[in-house]
mmCIF file with all atom_site columns, C-alpha atoms in Angstrom:
data_model
loop_
_atom_site.group_PDB
_atom_site.id
_atom_site.type_symbol
_atom_site.label_atom_id
_atom_site.label_alt_id
_atom_site.label_comp_id
_atom_site.label_asym_id
_atom_site.label_entity_id
_atom_site.label_seq_id
_atom_site.pdbx_PDB_ins_code
_atom_site.Cartn_x
_atom_site.Cartn_y
_atom_site.Cartn_z
_atom_site.occupancy
_atom_site.B_iso_or_equiv
_atom_site.pdbx_formal_charge
_atom_site.auth_seq_id
_atom_site.auth_comp_id
_atom_site.auth_asym_id
_atom_site.auth_atom_id
_atom_site.pdbx_PDB_model_num
ATOM 1  C CA . MET A 1 1  ? 8.774   35.367  -3.611  1.00 0.00 ? 1  MET A CA 1
ATOM 2  C CA . VAL A 1 2  ? 9.511   32.272  -0.972  1.00 0.00 ? 2  VAL A CA 1
ATOM 3  C CA . PRO A 1 3  ? 11.974  29.985  -2.828  1.00 0.00 ? 3  PRO A CA 1
ATOM 4  C CA . VAL A 1 4  ? 10.520  26.082  -3.207  1.00 0.00 ? 4  VAL A CA 1
ATOM 5  C CA . PRO A 1 5  ? 12.608  23.599  -2.145  1.00 0.00 ? 5  PRO A CA 1
ATOM 6  C CA . MET A 1 6  ? 13.599  20.759  -4.091  1.00 0.00 ? 6  MET A CA 1
ATOM 7  C CA . LYS A 1 7  ? 12.636  16.746  -3.823  1.00 0.00 ? 7  LYS A CA 1
ATOM 8  C CA . PRO A 1 8  ? 15.814  14.817  -4.969  1.00 0.00 ? 8  PRO A CA 1
ATOM 9  C CA . ALA A 1 9  ? 14.936  12.966  -7.552  1.00 0.00 ? 9  ALA A CA 1
ATOM 10 C CA . HIS A 1 10 ? 15.383  9.868   -6.081  1.00 0.00 ? 10 HIS A CA 1
ATOM 11 C CA . VAL A 1 11 ? 11.931  10.753  -3.918  1.00 0.00 ? 11 VAL A CA 1
ATOM 12 C CA . LEU A 1 12 ? 9.926   12.189  -7.055  1.00 0.00 ? 12 LEU A CA 1
ATOM 13 C CA . LEU A 1 13 ? 10.700  8.624   -8.995  1.00 0.00 ? 13 LEU A CA 1
ATOM 14 C CA . ILE A 1 14 ? 9.639   6.745   -6.209  1.00 0.00 ? 14 ILE A CA 1
ATOM 15 C CA . GLY A 1 15 ? 6.178   9.036   -5.802  1.00 0.00 ? 15 GLY A CA 1
ATOM 16 C CA . SER A 1 16 ? 5.632   8.311   -9.861  1.00 0.00 ? 16 SER A CA 1
ATOM 17 C CA . ILE A 1 17 ? 6.233   4.558   -9.498  1.00 0.00 ? 17 ILE A CA 1
ATOM 18 C CA . THR A 1 18 ? 3.932   4.285   -6.107  1.00 0.00 ? 18 THR A CA 1
ATOM 19 C CA . TYR A 1 19 ? 1.273   6.063   -8.413  1.00 0.00 ? 19 TYR A CA 1
ATOM 20 C CA . CYS A 1 20 ? 1.761   4.216   -11.482 1.00 0.00 ? 20 CYS A CA 1
ATOM 21 C CA . PHE A 1 21 ? 1.750   1.058   -9.424  1.00 0.00 ? 21 PHE A CA 1
ATOM 22 C CA . SER A 1 22 ? -1.478  1.761   -7.994  1.00 0.00 ? 22 SER A CA 1
ATOM 23 C CA . ARG A 1 23 ? -3.525  2.686   -11.010 1.00 0.00 ? 23 ARG A CA 1
ATOM 24 C CA . SER A 1 24 ? -2.506  -1.084  -12.476 1.00 0.00 ? 24 SER A CA 1
ATOM 25 C CA . VAL A 1 25 ? -3.625  -2.450  -9.384  1.00 0.00 ? 25 VAL A CA 1
ATOM 26 C CA . GLU A 1 26 ? -7.119  -0.648  -9.940  1.00 0.00 ? 26 GLU A CA 1
ATOM 27 C CA . ILE A 1 27 ? -7.240  -1.189  -12.890 1.00 0.00 ? 27 ILE A CA 1
ATOM 28 C CA . HIS A 1 28 ? -6.707  -5.029  -12.393 1.00 0.00 ? 28 HIS A CA 1
ATOM 29 C CA . GLU A 1 29 ? -8.811  -5.107  -10.028 1.00 0.00 ? 29 GLU A CA 1
ATOM 30 C CA . LYS A 1 30 ? -11.595 -3.722  -12.088 1.00 0.00 ? 30 LYS A CA 1
ATOM 31 C CA . VAL A 1 31 ? -11.179 -6.160  -15.134 1.00 0.00 ? 31 VAL A CA 1
ATOM 32 C CA . ILE A 1 32 ? -10.698 -9.430  -12.478 1.00 0.00 ? 32 ILE A CA 1
ATOM 33 C CA . GLY A 1 33 ? -14.282 -8.178  -10.801 1.00 0.00 ? 33 GLY A CA 1
ATOM 34 C CA . THR A 1 34 ? -15.939 -7.495  -14.000 1.00 0.00 ? 34 THR A CA 1
ATOM 35 C CA . PHE A 1 35 ? -14.346 -10.937 -15.253 1.00 0.00 ? 35 PHE A CA 1
ATOM 36 C CA . ILE A 1 36 ? -15.848 -13.123 -12.271 1.00 0.00 ? 36 ILE A CA 1
ATOM 37 C CA . GLU A 1 37 ? -19.327 -10.702 -12.651 1.00 0.00 ? 37 GLU A CA 1
ATOM 38 C CA . LYS A 1 38 ? -19.189 -12.105 -15.972 1.00 0.00 ? 38 LYS A CA 1
ATOM 39 C CA . HIS A 1 39 ? -18.168 -15.699 -15.510 1.00 0.00 ? 39 HIS A CA 1
ATOM 40 C CA . MET A 1 40 ? -19.889 -16.578 -12.053 1.00 0.00 ? 40 MET A CA 1
ATOM 41 C CA . PHE A 1 41 ? -23.334 -15.089 -12.804 1.00 0.00 ? 41 PHE A CA 1
ATOM 42 C CA . TYR A 1 42 ? -24.591 -15.844 -16.044 1.00 0.00 ? 42 TYR A CA 1
#
């Protein structure tokens, strides 16, 4: 069995923060998009 090199904790933390941030931006864009569609086209 080949040992898996451990990543430093700060690398894992940065990765999780980046993922969380990108998810929140994606959700924010969807909310803003539906809001604009509702109020601009109806």
